[in-house]
Amino acid sequence: MRRLLVESAVLLALVIGSAFTLLALEAQFRLTIGAMAAMAMFAAAAAVAAGFSAELVARLSEQRSLRRVAAAMLLYGMVVIPTTASGLAAATVDTIVVATVRHTGTLLTIVLLLLTVVPFDRPHPWPLRPLRTGSTGLRGLLLALVASLAAGALAAAFPEVAYQVIRSPFLHYGTALLWLQVALTVLVTGVLRRNRMLVWLGFGQLAVALGHAPRFWNGDPLLYSPLLVPGIRVVGTSLILLAVLQVAYRTYQRFHLDRERLAEAEAEAVEARRRLSTQAHELRNALAGVDGAAQLLAMDDPEGTVDRAALRAALSAELNRMRALLSPQPERHRQEGTRLRPLLKQMVLIRRGNGTLIDLTVEQDPVVAMPQDAVAQVVTNILANCERHAPGAHVWVTAHRLGDRVRVRVQDDGPGIPPGLEEEVMRHGVKGSDSIGDGIGLAVCRELVEKYGGRLQIEANDPERPGCVVLIDLPVKSRPEGGPAGQP
């Protein structure tokens, strides 16, 4: 509120200072007709620009009061200001008609500006349709133009009566007082509502009203100040144009902010869909292994070929991993390292339950600097791909240390990947033309491995030995400590 009051004081000083400056210049210099016409054209251009800008902003922002500003300014710029130059020296029918149109347009402009302070959330609509909604924009301008032309037609039909009306002191004094009253009404309303646009609009109208001031202190209702009137109109219409442009700028900022928020929401939605699709993909792979292990446990094994204790442990570990996938706060970030031998044994045991022929070879018992559930997710995805894309194939899983890395090699003797697509298939959503997968698994595996400083790659096919070879290089965990299976 304080800022608005300070701004109002500055605008008041600007308007009054401009008026006195113009009066002082008028007393010292004689203005040419060309200069007056130039100022009139500038004021008309500012009014028309304010009108079209207000209409555009009103349509974009649903600020319907701006449409009344648009109608008023377009009427003022296209009718009132251009017809002001017509004098009554000759008192011909043409000048009487033009003056009548000007006065009618001025009164309608004042009415439209007064209507800008009328709220649009009235409990009962206005009885006249043009005043109910934003129809007081271009439609209101059309009605005002028709009314002005109708008044001109009446003046042409009854020139003597029209001449007496337009020469009446009551009309000129009344119009000046009405300008001032509406300006103060809009200004005070803007201050009370803390509406900057109404404040600027009120000062713009006040500037125009000050152009009529010499008529009062000189006692001549027909007095026309050759510099004050066109000059102060330039000031007034410019203030109104600036008021509309401020609203336009705030509307642009709001649209820009809304667009940024929409882009953020879309990005979040895309990320959420990707996260859900990844989660569903991981759960499907885990469920396939759990289903196979459950079937093995349910089968009779009189010869004792199935290590039920190990299978139950593997099944329990897989169920725990599924719970972690569904948890909003997975625990993998609190885990520091993983022993590969027990974990790979569990993963292989689970996949063997589905009938997959898998051989496992692990040299020593390396510990990698990657959480257990992350390693399990990567291995499960790759083994599930072997089952899905190479059903019935033989799979070999080996793990050995290479310097500060541990290489896990998964190889099958299936159809393999077409040459040249080794990198392409690891992109999110990319899959082969005859693939039944989602194009998610390998991309997720690569992201997980790289997140913990590792590397995942697919070797090019060897023509003499068909199949697919996936290499997973994981960083070695330094100084491993003893712990439960799968963890240091």
XYZ file of N, CA and C in Angstrom, residues 47 63 69 80 103 162 171 184 205-206 209 233 237 308 316 351 357 376 395 421 425 458 460:
69
model
N -3.736 6.436 -27.640
C -5.047 5.947 -27.205
C -5.434 4.670 -27.945
N -9.267 -10.659 -17.856
C -9.555 -9.460 -17.070
C -10.541 -8.614 -17.866
N -11.893 -0.566 -20.905
C -10.801 0.369 -21.186
C -10.502 0.374 -22.681
N -12.909 10.955 -30.875
C -12.876 12.212 -30.124
C -11.696 13.086 -30.533
N -18.695 15.421 -29.172
C -19.240 15.511 -27.816
C -19.908 14.202 -27.402
N -29.010 21.474 -32.787
C -27.702 20.913 -32.442
C -26.695 22.012 -32.156
N -23.116 22.122 -21.358
C -22.486 20.942 -21.960
C -20.978 20.958 -21.718
N -11.404 11.011 -10.621
C -11.220 10.846 -9.178
C -11.842 9.544 -8.682
N -6.864 9.885 -16.847
C -8.098 10.652 -17.025
C -7.993 12.033 -16.373
N -7.326 12.085 -15.218
C -7.147 13.370 -14.541
C -6.348 14.333 -15.411
N -8.641 15.686 -17.952
C -9.571 16.637 -17.331
C -8.918 17.992 -17.096
N -3.290 15.812 -23.382
C -3.864 14.559 -23.902
C -2.767 13.536 -24.174
N -3.088 9.999 -22.333
C -3.168 8.741 -23.090
C -1.911 7.898 -22.902
N 16.687 -77.430 -0.735
C 15.526 -76.644 -0.330
C 15.906 -75.494 0.599
N 13.546 -66.039 -0.130
C 13.365 -64.988 0.871
C 14.112 -63.718 0.475
N 16.788 -68.499 -10.951
C 16.502 -68.625 -12.384
C 16.475 -70.079 -12.816
N 19.080 -73.410 -17.976
C 20.337 -74.115 -17.736
C 21.438 -73.074 -17.538
N 21.694 -57.261 -7.510
C 20.665 -58.269 -7.783
C 19.738 -57.817 -8.897
N 23.280 -70.827 -20.451
C 23.801 -69.558 -19.946
C 25.006 -69.841 -19.050
N 24.118 -53.135 -33.184
C 23.067 -52.639 -32.290
C 23.433 -52.802 -30.823
N 20.648 -50.974 -28.192
C 19.674 -51.697 -27.373
C 19.768 -51.326 -25.899
N 27.960 -54.637 -24.076
C 27.610 -55.868 -24.793
C 28.672 -56.105 -25.854
N 30.347 -57.552 -29.208
C 29.867 -57.854 -30.554
C 29.833 -59.367 -30.766
